[in-house]
Structure formats: C-alpha cells, structure tokens
Amino acid sequence: MLTFFLKRLLGLLPTLAIVAVLVFLFVHMLPGDPARLAAGQDADQQTVELVRAELGLDRSLPEQFGRYFLNMARGDVGVSIRTRRPVATEIGERFMPTLLLTLTSMAWAVAFGLVIGIVSAVYRNEWPDRLGMTLAVSGISFPAFALGMLLMQIFSVGLGWLPTVGAGSWKHYILPSLTLGAAVAAVMARFTRASFVEVLGEDFVRTARAKGLKERVVIAKHCLRNALIPVVTMMGLQFGFLLGGSIVVEAVFNWPGVGRLLVDSVNQRDYPVIQALVLMFSLEFILINLVVDLLYGLINPTIRYK
Amino acid sequence: MSETALTATAAVASVPSGVRTPWSEFWRKFRRQHVAVLALAFVVVLVALAILAPWIAPYDAENFFDYDRINEGPSFAHWLGVDPLGRDILSRILLGGRISLATGFLSVAIGGLVGTVLGLLAGYYEGWWDRIVMRLSDVLFAFPGILLALGVVAILGSSLVNVVVAVSVFSVPAFARLVRGNTLVLKRATYVEAARSIGASDRTILLRHILPGTVSSIVVYFTMRLGTSIITAASLSFLGMGAQPPTPEWGAMLNDARADMVSSPHVAIFPSLAIFLTVLAFNLLGDGLRDALDPKLDRA
Amino acid sequence: MILRSLLATGLFCGLIAPALAAGDPILVLGNQPETLDPYNTNTTLTTAVTKSFYEGLFEFDKDLKVQNVLAESYEVSTDGLTYTFKLREGVKFHDGTPFDGNAVKANLERVLNPENRLARYNQFNRIRTIEVVSPVSVRITLKEPFGPFINSLAHASAAMISPAALQKWGKDIAFHPVGTGPFTFVEWKQTDSVKGAKFAGYWQAGLPKVDSITWKPVPENGTRAAMLQTGEADFAFPLPYEQAKALGENKKLKVIAQDSIIGRYLSMNMLQKPFDDPRVRQAINYAINKEALAKVAFSGYATPAKGIVPAGVLYAHPMNAWPYDPAKARQLLKEAGYANGFETTLWSAYTTSTAQKAIQFVQQQLAQVGIKVQTQALEPGQRVEWVQTAPDPKTARVRLYYAGWSSSTGEADWALRPLLSTEAWPPKLNNTAYYSNPEVDALIAKALVTTSDAEKADLYAKAQEQIMKDAPWAPLVVEQNLYATSSRLSGVVVMPDGNIDSRQVAVAP
C-alpha cells in the first residue's frame, strides 16, 4: 500500500508537467489580448504597447514558454497580469475560503444524501423513496443562482437571520454551503439509493437476514460496506468539483474564493493565474482520486494495488 | 417494508407460461411498475410536444412580442406569463424543449458511452491502461468548464453540434471513473471468477457479467446528468455557442430571467419547472428500467 | 410574488441591520478596483475609490464642471501652449510632507516617462515641460495647443501622490496610496474591501465627516440590492434596473436615478455591404423604437439618445432623435435593393443582462423590417480579439456592434475622436463603424487646438450634425445612473460620468 502510494505520488509529476504544457498552449490559443484588456477601453495603441512590454508579453511565445517553465521549476508561478501581485498570493488568499466552504457543503450534503439514499432504498418504491427522489431531482434542476438568490431573499432580506456576503463567521457559511451542497446532496442521495438497492438483493444480505439479524444491523454492517464503492467514487468527484470553486455561488454570496478568481482571470486573460489555477485543480483531483483509490482498498480488501 | 425480504420465496412462485424472450420478460417486469410507465408516457408526450411545438404553440416563440405586458404573470392570453422581452413563455418552453431535450440527451449519451467503455477497460485491465485513462480524466476534470468552452469555440467555432461535443467531453471522465470503480469490485466477484475459470473470454466477461453490474450507476448518473447538461448548455450559449437568441432553450431562458427573477419570479419558475419535470421523469424511468433489467428482482 | 411578500415581512421585522459602528459607512461597488494607482487604470469605478485618498489640481463637480482643488487658479498664454498654475498653500500629504510645485512636477514626470508604462500615459503626452516657478507655482508647456488640457487634469487619474511615498514604494505605490485626500489608507483586502480612515490633517475644515470609509466590491447585481436591504451596505452602485421599483418602496432606502453621460449606440461597419449604403443605415435608425428600448432593457432608466454626444458632455449638440418609423425603414431598404431584407450579425461589447436584453430587443425590432440578425454578447477576450484589435479594416468581422461610451474628460473631444475619427479605426481606438469623413476629422482636429469656447462649441456642433447626417451609428439611449443609499447616509453622489463623489460623506447617528 505504501509503495503504491509513493509510486502514485511520483507519477504526479509527469501528469502535472503535461497539464502545464497543455494549459500554456491552451490559454495562448484563446482569442483576446491581455495587454489590451489590461490597458482598458480608453487606451490607444501606444499605451497598449507600453502595457504589453510591462507584462513581458512582447517576447516570443517559445521564450515566454521557457521562462514560464524555468520559473515554475524554481517554484515561482509568476505575477498576475490583472493585479500585478504574485500569483501565489492571489491564490493563497482564496484557497482557504473555498476549502472551508467545500468542506462544510460536502459535510452536510454527504450526510443528508446518505440518509435519504438509504431510507429511499429501504422503502423502495414507497412514498419515502418518491419524496427523496423528488427532493433530489429538484436539487439539480433548480439552478444554483436562483437557489442562492432565493435563500438570500428569505433568510437575509426577509427574516434578517443571516448575513448576505462575506466569509467572516460561521453564519456566513450557512447560505452558501446550502446552495453549493444542494446538487451534491442530490447526486449522493441517488447514488446511495442505487447501490443499496443493488446490494440489498445480494445473496449475503439474504443470508444475514436468514440468520435472524436485525434489519438495522444488516444494513449497517453488511450493506453499507458493499454499497460504498460507487458512493465513494462520486463523493471524490464532487469534492474535486467543489474545490474548483463555484463561479455562481461565489458570485452571489461575494465569496472570496478561487471560483471568482478564475472568472476574473479568464475574462482578463490573466495567463499566469489561469495556468496556476488549472495546475492546482489537477493536483487536487489527482490527490483526491488517489485517496479514493486507497479507500477502495479499505472498503473492499480484495482490491489491492501494485 | 422491503419487498426484497420476500424474494427468496417469491422467486420460486413465478413460474412463467409460454416462451420468455428477454424482451417480453423485460416488458412484463417494466409494465408492473406503474410510476415508471407513467414516466415513460410523460417522456413520450414531451418528445411529441417538442416535435409538434411550432404547430401547437399559441404564439410565435421568437417573433411575437408585446412590450406592454413585459414580465406579466400568467393570464388567459398567456398561460405561463410573459418574459422580460415581451414574449410568450409557454410558446418558448414548448419550442425550447426541442433543443434542450436533443442536446441534453445526445451529449450525455455520447459522454456516457465513451466514458463507460474507457472505465470498463481501465477497471478490468488495470495496469498502464488504467493509469493513462485515469490521468487523462484527471486532466479533463481539472480543466475548468468555462476555459474548455472558450477553447472549443476558438478551435471549432460555434454551432449546436459543438455544444453537444463540449458537454459530452465534460461527461466522459465522470462516467469513466464511476464505471472503473464498479468494475474493480465486480471483476473480483465470485461469479466473474467462476466465469473466467470456465474459460469465458474477456469480451464475454466484460459485456455479460461486469457491464450489467454497472448499469445501475450508469443509469442513475445518466438521468441526473441530464438536468445538469441542460443547464450547462445555457452557459455555453452565453459564450456564443449553441442556440442563439431568440431561439428558445430552457437553460438560456433561465439565464435571461436572472435579472428579473426577484421581481417577477414566474419568468424563472416555469423554465425551471420544465427542467425539473423532465429530469424527474427520466429518473423515474431510469429506476424502472434498472429494476426491469435486474434478474435478482424477479418477483410476482 | 412570493419574494415580494417576503420583502414586505422583512420590512415589518425591521430588525435586520447588524449594528454598524456609527460613522463607518460601507459603500458597495459593482467591480473590484484592479489597482490603487490612479495613473494606471482606465476603470472609472477604480478612480472612485482612489479619490478617497487622492486629489488632483482640479476636479469635476456633480455637473461635470471643473472646480479648483489643489490649484487655486491658472492662466493660459494666448497661444494656448503655456499654463501657469497657482497652487494651494498649507496642504499636506498623509505622510506629513507638504504639497508643492515639486510634487506636481514629480507626478506628471512619472506618468510621462514611458519607462513607467502607466495606462494613463496618453492623457498627458502632450506636455513638453513642467517647471517649478516657486513652491506655489508651476508652469506647464505643451507640445501643441490642447483644448481639454484642464479637463484632463481634472480627471480623477491626474492625482497628486506624495513624492516621498513614490520614492519609498516605487511601483508598489499601487498598494500603499499616499495623497492629500480626506482619508488615509488603512488596508486593501483584495478579496474583500478597501478601507480608509479619517485624515486629521485634511486641508478642508470640517471634513471628512466620518471616521472611516470602506469600499466593498460586490459584482453580483442582486446581491448589492440585497445588501442595501439588510443594512450591510450604506450605498450601492450600480443597481439592477429591474429591482429599482421594489427597492424604492423600502422606506429605509433612497433610490436615486440621474442622467449620465453614458451613451449606448449601434455602430455599423461602413466598409461592408450592405452598411456602405446610407439608406440601409438610415433604415436601421428608423427601425428601432428607442422609447421601447429604454422601457424593455433599462426598465425606463434611460432616455432616447438626442444626437451623437450625450447632453451632459461639454459641447454636446442635441438633435432630434430618429423617429420610429418601420414603414419608412422598409421603404428605404427597398430603395437600397434589399426589399427582402438581409442577414447580418449583431455583437454586444458586454455580457451584462441589460446588454443581452438590448441586443435581443434590437434583434426583434430589425426582424420587423426584414433584417435577420444573429446576436452574440462578446466575452471580453473575444471583444478585444475580434473588434478592437482586428488588424485589417477590410476584413474586420464586426458588422452591427452594440457598445457604450462615456467621455472620461467630460468633453466632446473624447466623445468623438476615439469613436468617429478616421485615426481611431481599430486597432488604434474604437471607431467600430469604420466611419471616415475628412470634414469631420478636420473639425475635430481644429476644435482640439482651439482655445476659444464659442469657437469650439461651433466646431463640435458642425461635426455632430455631419455625423448625424452620415449615420454611421444608430444612437440608442443615454443611460441613467441608478444608485441607492441608506436613509442615514448623505453626501455621496454618483456623477454623470459614473464616478462617485464621496468627500462629503456623512452618516446620521
């Protein structure tokens, strides 16, 4: 297991290098001149050229590429075109708020999703199942923007219980994490239900029941473990998606996270920030999926990694 | 409570009469699930409405407008009200169903197909093939959606087909990882080992023994993904891809309603409702299909 | 409807406002300042923030009239080349150093040095020399006469930065503003807010009236509106037009709408068929109902454009708007050989929901006269690539283009030259109609070097009349600035150019 883990960590580097090359080529291919965007609408050609030189964008593409890689090897991911601040600072400031929001959203969404999913599976095709399904489907078909606005109108504007924007206290987390977690909870509930339904029909469950075990014990001890593989997979994916920062939720609640940074940097073609963000996202996904793979082994000991 | 508790005895009781082809068997089981049949009927009606929309819509969905009734709520003249540009919401939902259903369904179907194949192979063979597929999917996951969409517009240009391409690409890695996870477990199941010991080919094992075991995850993700992709398609039309205004499309209608939904909620509620009902129907249908396909759940 | 009744209950509860410390107003803006160096931004709202820390020699008042600030008076030589300024005495920077002629020289020479690569370089590049005559007197010599010179010094970007601080911080002055303004810089949390504290040594007695000022960028329209209602913001600009009415019914808020100098127009690429035919351009002007546009896209917070330059701009020449007459439009199209209409594209320079409504509205209107339009709201990168940096005018892809402009100098020159002179064809500036009329070019050029007001007014009037006749644009509407303050706040005004005057900000206890 440990060697597997170390091998996978080592395998990170080539993947990240590929991502770095891809994203570099990709952003430079997008339409839009960062120098002109940074200079603004009032700027004439001469000013734009000044800004271009300032940003180092007047160099040839191979030269920019070389500098980007050399600097990255030294751990320097550059300076933001838009704010002229170090990219590491820009991302550093926003990483924690996004991480915390992701954790709170995941926590309630997974708990809620598992409960609804299990209840739905046990009371299959009966009213708790139908109710759970309806809730789940509304969780994904109501767009986050509308949900966020609705919650804000009710709890902040209407009732005055919760603040609208910011990330200062625990109260600030409630509405954004509800909005962000809704879709996750929906997907988790559906997945848990599906894999429980699958497992509930298996032979070993019947055996357990035949042995006269209590239904609760059957579900907790025998089903949960076996139903978890797809659930854990989905959980990992959702976790990764949320860590990328939600563009919509962060906009509605003015959340100081990486989603807004991504939008701003894409809009302004802030190459260094986009590149660093995408690298960070891939690192996150690789690590999460590594953990998920390790969890597979824990859940089902027959899965072993070499 | 759980009907599964009865399976052991029930299975014995169901002695069929006549020839049982897989199809008739499937239909027999499917028909018994009234909710799923209802959902199927709803989907059929939906598709029919979408196809017939230009003839049954009460107004011209694109060119009719009434600037004196902007954002007006439901009335006899306009059953679902009027949108911020003075257009009839009902007509736009009817016509919008065409593009939303087609792009939503197609893109998830393509993404699901490719993802499933990749995931099956990765989970079954593991080793370097698994590593390549999974690292590729990691890379795809990491690419933010708006960046990918901008790139697709830049390379391929904007058209409805490209929306389907873009949304399919989004869907591939998730399906791949999901199916791979299931496959990793299933290939170690006793019945698969048994099949292998009697000399079944990889192909047979994958298609007959492992794939059926992943169907339930696939169906669930497929039906959930449908809603997401309808909404995603809207953010693409915002970047100049896909359906362009004034062509109606559910996701785009929601997007257009953003500014007005606080003061006139109905402009957002009705398109949301259309998406909700559609996704709900597909989910119910998916559950029904899954049950009908499951040999373990055979009870009278 | 549900939401509205919820709003109403909110009013009854009336216990929302998380108690804000008295005298610490929070002002919410639609976008984030990208820098706090006024010389390095082209964003109006950014300078609204820097104005808390900085002042210039002059400023615009709420009617865009030039007022003296750090300059007490000035004289111009008859040839319009030499300006002599008398500076205010006894003014101190936040760091305690005195404001004097050397500070003026240091600041202007900084922006004029191309090495510093500042975004406002072109606003000052007509300056030849800056001489310090005495600590309270400065003489500036221009390379050529430049009518709007005082206006360009009144622009918020022409701020006086402490030379000592410039020395100390260098480029990082953008993060450590030190000026003569009413507030001293406290902190800039990039993700949250910019904060300033009362400057005890401010030269205007009795100001500022509050202990601190906090600028908070909140990009989402609806969220700004919500923050006003919960009392988390004392001021918000801009506001979504769609919610103005509901907000106006809230007794704790004052909603204010005022005419701006932000004009919205549709430019037509005159190098391309069919827009090379004046009859087609006229037809498009006739086909669009501007009254209805103002109502649909702007919820009534806009007025149909009267002429080329919005009325609040100096030397604007109001003319009758093109009447709405679809029959005439069809007639003109027929005469031009497009009896069955034609197909074309309409791009918008913005992706805001107002812009999306506006282009869809124009699309509906043009469809009525047989012109089939494909719309696309351009994302900033696309806009820059496809419109602003199109290398060859002949192959530029822009056709119909929905855009807007606000003259940053408050003067007709910057409302005409960058948009309609031949030298302003992309990629140089923003003449997206590729309009070129030597007569208009000559009028604009001549007005620029004329110092007599009456003569300038006459030249600009002629230019605007000619442009109206040539119809490179369909002028659409002039926007209103819509903002709101809590009832306890006073002294904050949004100016016609979209900038904000917050020097007098006060909070009732």
Coordinates of N, CA and C in Angstrom, one line a residue, chain C residues 200-324:
Chain C
A200 N -6.7 63.4 9.7 CA -6.9 64.5 10.7 C -6.3 65.8 10.1
G201 N -5.3 65.7 9.2 CA -4.7 67.0 8.7 C -5.3 67.4 7.4
Y202 N -6.5 67.0 7.1 CA -7.1 67.4 5.8 C -7.3 68.9 5.7
W203 N -7.0 69.4 4.5 CA -7.0 70.9 4.4 C -8.3 71.5 4.4
Q204 N -9.4 70.8 4.1 CA -10.7 71.4 4.1 C -11.3 71.3 5.5
A205 N -11.5 72.4 6.2 CA -12.0 72.3 7.6 C -13.4 71.6 7.7
G206 N -13.5 70.8 8.7 CA -14.8 70.1 8.9 C -14.9 68.8 8.1
L207 N -14.0 68.5 7.3 CA -14.1 67.2 6.5 C -12.9 66.3 6.9
P208 N -13.1 65.0 6.7 CA -14.3 64.3 6.4 C -15.2 64.2 7.7
K209 N -16.4 63.9 7.4 CA -17.4 63.9 8.5 C -17.6 62.5 9.1
V210 N -16.9 61.6 8.6 CA -17.0 60.2 9.2 C -15.6 59.7 9.6
D211 N -15.6 58.7 10.5 CA -14.3 58.2 11.0 C -13.6 57.4 10.0
S212 N -14.3 56.7 9.1 CA -13.7 55.8 8.2 C -14.6 55.6 6.9
I213 N -14.0 55.1 5.9 CA -14.8 54.7 4.7 C -14.3 53.4 4.2
T214 N -15.3 52.5 3.8 CA -15.0 51.2 3.4 C -15.6 51.0 2.0
W215 N -14.8 50.7 1.0 CA -15.3 50.4 -0.3 C -15.3 48.9 -0.5
K216 N -16.5 48.3 -0.9 CA -16.6 46.9 -1.0 C -17.0 46.5 -2.4
P217 N -16.2 45.8 -3.2 CA -16.7 45.4 -4.5 C -17.6 44.1 -4.4
V218 N -18.8 44.2 -4.9 CA -19.7 43.1 -5.0 C -20.2 43.0 -6.4
P219 N -19.7 42.1 -7.2 CA -20.0 42.1 -8.7 C -21.5 41.7 -9.0
E220 N -22.1 40.9 -8.1 CA -23.4 40.4 -8.5 C -24.5 41.5 -8.2
N221 N -25.2 41.9 -9.2 CA -26.3 42.9 -9.1 C -27.2 42.7 -8.0
G222 N -27.9 41.5 -8.0 CA -28.9 41.2 -7.0 C -28.4 41.2 -5.6
T223 N -27.1 40.8 -5.4 CA -26.5 40.8 -4.1 C -26.3 42.2 -3.5
R224 N -25.9 43.1 -4.4 CA -25.8 44.5 -3.9 C -27.2 45.0 -3.4
A225 N -28.2 44.7 -4.2 CA -29.5 45.2 -3.8 C -29.9 44.6 -2.5
A226 N -29.6 43.3 -2.3 CA -29.9 42.6 -1.0 C -29.2 43.3 0.1
M227 N -27.9 43.6 -0.1 CA -27.1 44.2 1.0 C -27.7 45.5 1.5
L228 N -28.2 46.3 0.5 CA -28.8 47.6 0.9 C -30.0 47.3 1.9
Q229 N -30.8 46.3 1.5 CA -32.0 46.0 2.3 C -31.7 45.4 3.6
T230 N -30.6 44.7 3.8 CA -30.3 44.2 5.1 C -29.5 45.2 5.9
G231 N -29.1 46.3 5.3 CA -28.3 47.3 6.1 C -26.8 47.0 6.1
E232 N -26.4 46.0 5.3 CA -25.0 45.7 5.3 C -24.2 46.7 4.4
A233 N -25.0 47.5 3.6 CA -24.3 48.5 2.8 C -25.1 49.8 3.0
D234 N -24.4 50.9 2.9 CA -25.0 52.2 3.1 C -25.2 52.8 1.7
F235 N -24.5 52.3 0.7 CA -24.5 52.9 -0.6 C -24.2 51.7 -1.6
A236 N -24.9 51.7 -2.7 CA -24.6 50.7 -3.7 C -24.8 51.3 -5.1
F237 N -23.8 51.0 -6.0 CA -23.9 51.5 -7.3 C -23.0 50.5 -8.2
P238 N -23.5 50.1 -9.4 CA -24.8 50.4 -9.9 C -25.8 49.4 -9.3
L239 N -27.1 49.7 -9.5 CA -28.2 48.8 -9.1 C -28.9 48.2 -10.3
P240 N -29.4 47.0 -10.1 CA -30.2 46.4 -11.3 C -31.4 47.2 -11.5
Y241 N -31.6 47.6 -12.8 CA -32.8 48.4 -13.1 C -34.1 47.7 -12.7
E242 N -34.0 46.4 -12.9 CA -35.3 45.6 -12.7 C -35.7 45.7 -11.2
Q243 N -34.8 45.9 -10.3 CA -35.2 45.9 -8.9 C -35.5 47.3 -8.3
A244 N -35.3 48.3 -9.2 CA -35.4 49.7 -8.7 C -36.7 50.0 -8.0
K245 N -37.8 49.5 -8.6 CA -39.1 49.8 -8.1 C -39.3 49.2 -6.7
A246 N -38.9 47.9 -6.6 CA -39.1 47.3 -5.3 C -38.2 48.0 -4.2
L247 N -37.0 48.3 -4.6 CA -36.1 49.0 -3.6 C -36.7 50.4 -3.2
G248 N -37.3 51.0 -4.2 CA -37.8 52.4 -3.9 C -38.9 52.3 -2.9
E249 N -39.6 51.2 -2.8 CA -40.7 51.1 -1.8 C -40.2 50.8 -0.4
N250 N -38.9 50.6 -0.3 CA -38.3 50.3 1.0 C -38.1 51.7 1.7
K251 N -38.7 51.9 2.8 CA -38.6 53.2 3.4 C -37.2 53.5 4.0
K252 N -36.4 52.5 4.2 CA -35.1 52.8 4.7 C -34.1 53.2 3.7
L253 N -34.5 53.2 2.4 CA -33.6 53.5 1.3 C -34.0 54.7 0.5
K254 N -33.0 55.3 0.0 CA -33.3 56.4 -1.0 C -32.7 55.9 -2.4
V255 N -33.6 55.7 -3.3 CA -33.1 55.3 -4.6 C -33.1 56.5 -5.6
I256 N -31.9 56.7 -6.2 CA -31.7 57.9 -7.0 C -31.4 57.5 -8.4
A257 N -32.0 58.1 -9.4 CA -31.7 57.9 -10.8 C -31.3 59.3 -11.4
Q258 N -30.2 59.4 -12.1 CA -29.8 60.6 -12.7 C -29.3 60.4 -14.0
D259 N -29.5 61.4 -14.9 CA -28.9 61.2 -16.3 C -27.4 61.1 -16.2
S260 N -26.9 60.2 -17.0 CA -25.5 60.0 -17.1 C -25.0 60.6 -18.4
I261 N -23.7 60.5 -18.7 CA -23.2 60.8 -20.0 C -22.7 59.5 -20.7
I262 N -23.3 58.4 -20.2 CA -23.0 57.1 -20.8 C -24.0 56.9 -22.0
G263 N -23.6 56.9 -23.2 CA -24.4 56.8 -24.3 C -24.3 55.4 -24.9
R264 N -25.4 54.8 -25.3 CA -25.4 53.5 -25.9 C -25.8 53.6 -27.4
Y265 N -25.0 53.0 -28.2 CA -25.2 53.1 -29.7 C -25.0 51.8 -30.4
L266 N -25.4 51.8 -31.6 CA -25.2 50.7 -32.5 C -24.3 51.2 -33.6
S267 N -23.1 50.7 -33.7 CA -22.3 51.1 -34.9 C -22.4 50.1 -36.0
M268 N -22.3 50.7 -37.3 CA -22.5 49.8 -38.4 C -21.2 49.9 -39.3
N269 N -20.7 48.8 -39.6 CA -19.4 48.7 -40.3 C -19.6 49.2 -41.7
M270 N -19.2 50.5 -42.0 CA -19.4 51.1 -43.2 C -18.6 50.6 -44.4
L271 N -17.6 49.8 -44.1 CA -16.7 49.3 -45.2 C -17.4 48.1 -45.8
Q272 N -18.4 47.6 -45.1 CA -19.0 46.3 -45.6 C -20.4 46.5 -46.2
K273 N -20.7 45.7 -47.1 CA -22.1 45.7 -47.6 C -23.0 45.1 -46.5
P274 N -24.2 45.4 -46.3 CA -24.9 46.5 -47.0 C -24.8 47.8 -46.3
F275 N -23.9 47.9 -45.3 CA -23.9 49.1 -44.5 C -23.1 50.3 -45.1
D276 N -22.6 50.0 -46.3 CA -21.9 51.1 -47.1 C -23.0 52.0 -47.7
D277 N -24.2 51.5 -47.7 CA -25.3 52.3 -48.3 C -26.0 53.1 -47.2
P278 N -26.0 54.4 -47.4 CA -26.6 55.3 -46.3 C -28.0 55.0 -46.1
R279 N -28.7 54.5 -47.1 CA -30.2 54.2 -46.9 C -30.4 53.1 -46.0
V280 N -29.5 52.1 -46.0 CA -29.6 51.0 -45.1 C -29.3 51.5 -43.7
R281 N -28.3 52.3 -43.5 CA -28.1 52.8 -42.2 C -29.2 53.7 -41.6
Q282 N -29.8 54.4 -42.5 CA -31.0 55.2 -42.1 C -32.1 54.3 -41.7
A283 N -32.3 53.3 -42.6 CA -33.4 52.3 -42.3 C -33.3 51.7 -40.9
I284 N -32.1 51.4 -40.6 CA -31.9 50.8 -39.2 C -32.2 51.8 -38.1
N285 N -31.8 53.0 -38.4 CA -32.2 54.1 -37.4 C -33.7 54.2 -37.3
Y286 N -34.4 54.1 -38.4 CA -35.8 54.3 -38.4 C -36.5 53.0 -37.7
A287 N -35.8 51.9 -37.8 CA -36.5 50.6 -37.4 C -36.5 50.4 -35.9
I288 N -35.7 51.1 -35.2 CA -35.6 50.8 -33.8 C -36.4 51.8 -32.9
N289 N -37.3 51.3 -32.2 CA -38.1 52.1 -31.3 C -37.3 52.4 -30.0
K290 N -36.7 53.6 -29.9 CA -35.8 53.8 -28.7 C -36.5 54.0 -27.4
E291 N -37.8 54.5 -27.5 CA -38.6 54.6 -26.3 C -38.8 53.2 -25.7
A292 N -39.2 52.3 -26.6 CA -39.5 51.0 -26.1 C -38.2 50.3 -25.6
L293 N -37.1 50.6 -26.3 CA -35.8 50.0 -25.8 C -35.5 50.4 -24.4
A294 N -35.7 51.7 -24.1 CA -35.4 52.3 -22.8 C -36.3 51.6 -21.8
K295 N -37.6 51.3 -22.2 CA -38.5 50.6 -21.3 C -38.2 49.1 -21.1
V296 N -37.9 48.4 -22.1 CA -37.7 47.0 -22.0 C -36.3 46.6 -21.4
A297 N -35.2 47.2 -21.9 CA -33.9 46.8 -21.5 C -33.5 47.6 -20.2
F298 N -33.9 48.8 -20.1 CA -33.4 49.6 -19.0 C -34.5 49.9 -17.9
S299 N -35.7 49.2 -18.0 CA -36.8 49.4 -17.1 C -37.2 50.9 -17.0
G300 N -36.9 51.6 -18.1 CA -37.3 53.0 -18.1 C -36.2 54.0 -17.6
Y301 N -35.1 53.4 -17.1 CA -34.0 54.2 -16.6 C -33.0 54.6 -17.7
A302 N -33.5 55.1 -18.8 CA -32.7 55.6 -19.9 C -33.6 56.5 -20.7
T303 N -32.9 57.4 -21.5 CA -33.7 58.3 -22.3 C -33.2 58.1 -23.8
P304 N -34.1 58.2 -24.8 CA -33.7 58.1 -26.1 C -32.6 59.1 -26.5
A305 N -31.6 58.6 -27.2 CA -30.5 59.5 -27.5 C -30.9 60.7 -28.4
K306 N -30.5 61.8 -27.9 CA -30.7 63.0 -28.7 C -29.4 63.5 -29.3
G307 N -29.1 62.9 -30.5 CA -27.8 63.2 -31.1 C -26.7 62.2 -30.8
I308 N -25.5 62.7 -31.1 CA -24.4 61.7 -31.1 C -23.7 61.7 -29.7
V309 N -23.6 62.9 -29.1 CA -22.9 63.0 -27.8 C -24.0 63.3 -26.7
P310 N -23.9 62.5 -25.6 CA -24.9 62.7 -24.6 C -24.9 64.2 -24.0
A311 N -26.1 64.6 -23.6 CA -26.3 66.0 -23.3 C -25.4 66.6 -22.2
G312 N -25.0 65.7 -21.3 CA -24.2 66.2 -20.1 C -22.7 66.5 -20.5
V313 N -22.3 66.1 -21.7 CA -20.9 66.3 -22.1 C -20.8 67.7 -22.6
L314 N -19.7 68.4 -22.2 CA -19.4 69.7 -22.7 C -19.3 69.7 -24.2
Y315 N -20.0 70.7 -24.9 CA -20.1 70.9 -26.3 C -21.0 69.8 -27.0
A316 N -21.8 69.2 -26.2 CA -22.8 68.3 -26.8 C -23.8 69.1 -27.6
H317 N -24.2 68.6 -28.7 CA -25.2 69.3 -29.6 C -26.4 68.5 -29.8
P318 N -27.4 68.8 -29.0 CA -28.6 67.9 -29.0 C -29.3 68.1 -30.4
M319 N -29.8 67.0 -30.9 CA -30.5 67.0 -32.1 C -31.7 66.1 -32.0
N320 N -32.7 66.2 -32.8 CA -33.9 65.3 -32.7 C -33.5 63.9 -33.0
A321 N -34.0 63.0 -32.2 CA -33.7 61.6 -32.4 C -34.4 61.1 -33.7
W322 N -33.9 60.1 -34.3 CA -34.5 59.5 -35.4 C -35.9 59.0 -35.0
P323 N -37.0 59.3 -35.7 CA -38.3 58.8 -35.2 C -38.4 57.3 -35.5
Y324 N -39.3 56.7 -34.8 CA -39.5 55.3 -35.0 C -40.5 55.1 -36.2

